Amino acid sequence: MNTKYHVYLNYEERRLVIKSLNDLRNRLISEGKYTDLIDEVLVKVANAKIKKMKVVSKSS
């Protein structure tokens, strides 16, 4: 079964994910390891559509 997950990130979270993936990719390159999976995820995150959402917080 191929399950899809949707992750909603704000601008800062998206920036941190891209930076972290890039740091991991650079580390793997320096260790001489394959980066194919990281490259795929990095491209998906970088090219993901930006959807504006309204968040409503209910206080008790």
GROMACS .gro file of N, CA, C and O in nm:
model
  240
    1MET      N    1   0.084  -0.118   0.000
    1MET     CA    2   0.000   0.000   0.000
    1MET      C    3   0.089   0.124   0.000
    1MET      O    4   0.186   0.132   0.073
    2ASN      N    5   0.054   0.221  -0.082
    2ASN     CA    6   0.132   0.344  -0.094
    2ASN      C    7   0.054   0.456  -0.024
    2ASN      O    8  -0.040   0.510  -0.079
    3THR      N    9   0.094   0.490   0.098
    3THR     CA   10   0.025   0.591   0.177
    3THR      C   11   0.089   0.727   0.155
    3THR      O   12   0.211   0.738   0.157
    4LYS      N   13   0.005   0.828   0.136
    4LYS     CA   14   0.054   0.965   0.122
    4LYS      C   15   0.027   1.041   0.250
    4LYS      O   16  -0.076   1.023   0.314
    5TYR      N   17   0.119   1.126   0.285
    5TYR     CA   18   0.104   1.210   0.403
    5TYR      C   19   0.113   1.356   0.360
    5TYR      O   20   0.190   1.390   0.270
    6HIS      N   21   0.037   1.441   0.424
    6HIS     CA   22   0.041   1.584   0.398
    6HIS      C   23   0.093   1.653   0.524
    6HIS      O   24   0.045   1.627   0.633
    7VAL      N   25   0.191   1.737   0.504
    7VAL     CA   26   0.250   1.810   0.616
    7VAL      C   27   0.231   1.958   0.588
    7VAL      O   28   0.264   2.007   0.480
    8TYR      N   29   0.175   2.029   0.684
    8TYR     CA   30   0.154   2.172   0.670
    8TYR      C   31   0.257   2.246   0.753
    8TYR      O   32   0.267   2.225   0.874
    9LEU      N   33   0.336   2.328   0.687
    9LEU     CA   34   0.444   2.401   0.753
    9LEU      C   35   0.427   2.550   0.730
    9LEU      O   36   0.385   2.591   0.622
   10ASN      N   37   0.464   2.628   0.830
   10ASN     CA   38   0.467   2.772   0.806
   10ASN      C   39   0.601   2.807   0.740
   10ASN      O   40   0.684   2.719   0.716
   11TYR      N   41   0.620   2.932   0.709
   11TYR     CA   42   0.740   2.975   0.636
   11TYR      C   43   0.867   2.935   0.710
   11TYR      O   44   0.961   2.881   0.650
   12GLU      N   45   0.873   2.959   0.839
   12GLU     CA   46   0.993   2.930   0.917
   12GLU      C   47   1.020   2.779   0.925
   12GLU      O   48   1.134   2.734   0.911
   13GLU      N   49   0.915   2.699   0.945
   13GLU     CA   50   0.931   2.554   0.951
   13GLU      C   51   0.980   2.499   0.817
   13GLU      O   52   1.067   2.413   0.812
   14ARG      N   53   0.924   2.551   0.708
   14ARG     CA   54   0.964   2.507   0.574
   14ARG      C   55   1.112   2.540   0.548
   14ARG      O   56   1.187   2.458   0.497
   15ARG      N   57   1.153   2.659   0.590
   15ARG     CA   58   1.292   2.700   0.575
   15ARG      C   59   1.385   2.608   0.654
   15ARG      O   60   1.490   2.567   0.605
   16LEU      N   61   1.345   2.572   0.776
   16LEU     CA   62   1.428   2.484   0.859
   16LEU      C   63   1.436   2.342   0.801
   16LEU      O   64   1.542   2.280   0.807
   17VAL      N   65   1.327   2.293   0.745
   17VAL     CA   66   1.328   2.160   0.684
   17VAL      C   67   1.424   2.158   0.566
   17VAL      O   68   1.505   2.066   0.551
   18ILE      N   69   1.415   2.260   0.480
   18ILE     CA   70   1.503   2.266   0.363
   18ILE      C   71   1.649   2.278   0.406
   18ILE      O   72   1.737   2.209   0.353
   19LYS      N   73   1.677   2.361   0.505
   19LYS     CA   74   1.815   2.376   0.554
   19LYS      C   75   1.866   2.245   0.613
   19LYS      O   76   1.979   2.204   0.587
   20SER      N   77   1.784   2.176   0.691
   20SER     CA   78   1.824   2.050   0.753
   20SER      C   79   1.852   1.943   0.649
   20SER      O   80   1.949   1.868   0.659
   21LEU      N   81   1.764   1.934   0.549
   21LEU     CA   82   1.785   1.837   0.442
   21LEU      C   83   1.913   1.867   0.364
   21LEU      O   84   1.988   1.776   0.328
   22ASN      N   85   1.937   1.994   0.340
   22ASN     CA   86   2.058   2.032   0.268
   22ASN      C   87   2.184   2.002   0.350
   22ASN      O   88   2.284   1.954   0.296
   23ASP      N   89   2.178   2.027   0.481
   23ASP     CA   90   2.291   1.994   0.569
   23ASP      C   91   2.317   1.844   0.569
   23ASP      O   92   2.433   1.800   0.563
   24LEU      N   93   2.210   1.764   0.577
   24LEU     CA   94   2.224   1.619   0.573
   24LEU      C   95   2.282   1.574   0.440
   24LEU      O   96   2.371   1.488   0.435
   25ARG      N   97   2.235   1.632   0.332
   25ARG     CA   98   2.286   1.599   0.198
   25ARG      C   99   2.436   1.629   0.188
   25ARG      O  100   2.514   1.547   0.140
   26ASN      N  101   2.476   1.746   0.238
   26ASN     CA  102   2.618   1.783   0.234
   26ASN      C  103   2.704   1.688   0.317
   26ASN      O  104   2.815   1.652   0.278
   27ARG      N  105   2.651   1.645   0.433
   27ARG     CA  106   2.725   1.552   0.518
   27ARG      C  107   2.741   1.417   0.449
   27ARG      O  108   2.849   1.356   0.451
   28LEU      N  109   2.633   1.369   0.385
   28LEU     CA  110   2.642   1.242   0.314
   28LEU      C  111   2.740   1.249   0.198
   28LEU      O  112   2.814   1.154   0.173
   29ILE      N  113   2.742   1.362   0.127
   29ILE     CA  114   2.837   1.380   0.018
   29ILE      C  115   2.980   1.375   0.070
   29ILE      O  116   3.067   1.309   0.012
   30SER      N  117   3.006   1.442   0.183
   30SER     CA  118   3.141   1.442   0.239
   30SER      C  119   3.184   1.304   0.287
   30SER      O  120   3.302   1.273   0.290
   31GLU      N  121   3.085   1.218   0.323
   31GLU     CA  122   3.115   1.082   0.366
   31GLU      C  123   3.120   0.985   0.247
   31GLU      O  124   3.146   0.867   0.266
   32GLY      N  125   3.090   1.035   0.128
   32GLY     CA  126   3.094   0.952   0.009
   32GLY      C  127   2.974   0.860  -0.005
   32GLY      O  128   2.981   0.759  -0.073
   33LYS      N  129   2.861   0.895   0.057
   33LYS     CA  130   2.741   0.812   0.052
   33LYS      C  131   2.643   0.867  -0.050
   33LYS      O  132   2.653   0.981  -0.093
   34TYR      N  133   2.545   0.784  -0.085
   34TYR     CA  134   2.443   0.824  -0.183
   34TYR      C  135   2.346   0.924  -0.122
   34TYR      O  136   2.311   0.916  -0.005
   35THR      N  137   2.301   1.018  -0.204
   35THR     CA  138   2.208   1.121  -0.158
   35THR      C  139   2.076   1.119  -0.235
   35THR      O  140   1.999   1.214  -0.227
   36ASP      N  141   2.050   1.011  -0.309
   36ASP     CA  142   1.933   1.006  -0.396
   36ASP      C  143   1.802   1.032  -0.322
   36ASP      O  144   1.720   1.112  -0.367
   37LEU      N  145   1.781   0.967  -0.209
   37LEU     CA  146   1.657   0.984  -0.135
   37LEU      C  147   1.643   1.126  -0.081
   37LEU      O  148   1.536   1.187  -0.092
   38ILE      N  149   1.751   1.178  -0.027
   38ILE     CA  150   1.748   1.316   0.025
   38ILE      C  151   1.721   1.415  -0.087
   38ILE      O  152   1.645   1.510  -0.070
   39ASP      N  153   1.781   1.392  -0.204
   39ASP     CA  154   1.758   1.479  -0.319
   39ASP      C  155   1.610   1.481  -0.357
   39ASP      O  156   1.553   1.587  -0.383
   40GLU      N  157   1.545   1.363  -0.358
   40GLU     CA  158   1.404   1.355  -0.394
   40GLU      C  159   1.317   1.433  -0.295
   40GLU      O  160   1.228   1.508  -0.335
   41VAL      N  161   1.342   1.413  -0.167
   41VAL     CA  162   1.263   1.481  -0.064
   41VAL      C  163   1.287   1.632  -0.069
   41VAL      O  164   1.193   1.711  -0.058
   42LEU      N  165   1.411   1.671  -0.089
   42LEU     CA  166   1.445   1.813  -0.096
   42LEU      C  167   1.373   1.881  -0.211
   42LEU      O  168   1.317   1.990  -0.196
   43VAL      N  169   1.369   1.816  -0.326
   43VAL     CA  170   1.299   1.872  -0.442
   43VAL      C  171   1.148   1.880  -0.415
   43VAL      O  172   1.084   1.980  -0.447
   44LYS      N  173   1.092   1.778  -0.352
   44LYS     CA  174   0.948   1.779  -0.323
   44LYS      C  175   0.912   1.892  -0.227
   44LYS      O  176   0.812   1.960  -0.245
   45VAL      N  177   0.993   1.911  -0.124
   45VAL     CA  178   0.965   2.017  -0.026
   45VAL      C  179   0.982   2.154  -0.091
   45VAL      O  180   0.899   2.243  -0.074
   46ALA      N  181   1.087   2.171  -0.168
   46ALA     CA  182   1.115   2.300  -0.231
   46ALA      C  183   1.010   2.336  -0.335
   46ALA      O  184   0.977   2.454  -0.351
   47ASN      N  185   0.954   2.237  -0.405
   47ASN     CA  186   0.857   2.264  -0.510
   47ASN      C  187   0.712   2.250  -0.466
   47ASN      O  188   0.621   2.265  -0.548
   48ALA      N  189   0.689   2.222  -0.339
   48ALA     CA  190   0.552   2.204  -0.290
   48ALA      C  191   0.474   2.335  -0.300
   48ALA      O  192   0.529   2.444  -0.281
   49LYS      N  193   0.347   2.319  -0.333
   49LYS     CA  194   0.261   2.436  -0.342
   49LYS      C  195   0.246   2.500  -0.205
   49LYS      O  196   0.240   2.431  -0.103
   50ILE      N  197   0.239   2.630  -0.203
   50ILE     CA  198   0.218   2.703  -0.079
   50ILE      C  199   0.070   2.733  -0.070
   50ILE      O  200   0.010   2.795  -0.159
   51LYS      N  201   0.009   2.683   0.036
   51LYS     CA  202  -0.135   2.698   0.055
   51LYS      C  203  -0.157   2.782   0.180
   51LYS      O  204  -0.109   2.749   0.289
   52LYS      N  205  -0.229   2.890   0.163
   52LYS     CA  206  -0.257   2.975   0.278
   52LYS      C  207  -0.374   2.916   0.355
   52LYS      O  208  -0.475   2.879   0.297
   53MET      N  209  -0.355   2.905   0.486
   53MET     CA  210  -0.458   2.849   0.570
   53MET      C  211  -0.485   2.943   0.686
   53MET      O  212  -0.393   3.008   0.737
   54LYS      N  213  -0.608   2.948   0.726
   54LYS     CA  214  -0.645   3.027   0.842
   54LYS      C  215  -0.655   2.935   0.961
   54LYS      O  216  -0.727   2.834   0.958
   55VAL      N  217  -0.583   2.967   1.066
   55VAL     CA  218  -0.583   2.885   1.187
   55VAL      C  219  -0.664   2.958   1.293
   55VAL      O  220  -0.638   3.073   1.326
   56VAL      N  221  -0.764   2.888   1.343
   56VAL     CA  222  -0.851   2.945   1.446
   56VAL      C  223  -0.822   2.872   1.576
   56VAL      O  224  -0.828   2.750   1.583
   57SER      N  225  -0.788   2.948   1.678
   57SER     CA  226  -0.758   2.891   1.807
   57SER      C  227  -0.875   2.920   1.900
   57SER      O  228  -0.920   3.034   1.915
   58LYS      N  229  -0.925   2.813   1.964
   58LYS     CA  230  -1.034   2.829   2.060
   58LYS      C  231  -0.978   2.816   2.200
   58LYS      O  232  -0.917   2.717   2.235
   59SER      N  233  -0.998   2.920   2.279
   59SER     CA  234  -0.951   2.914   2.417
   59SER      C  235  -1.065   2.863   2.505
   59SER      O  236  -1.182   2.884   2.479
   60SER      N  237  -1.027   2.790   2.608
   60SER     CA  238  -1.128   2.728   2.694
   60SER      C  239  -1.177   2.816   2.805
   60SER      O  240  -1.140   2.919   2.834
   0.00000   0.00000   0.00000
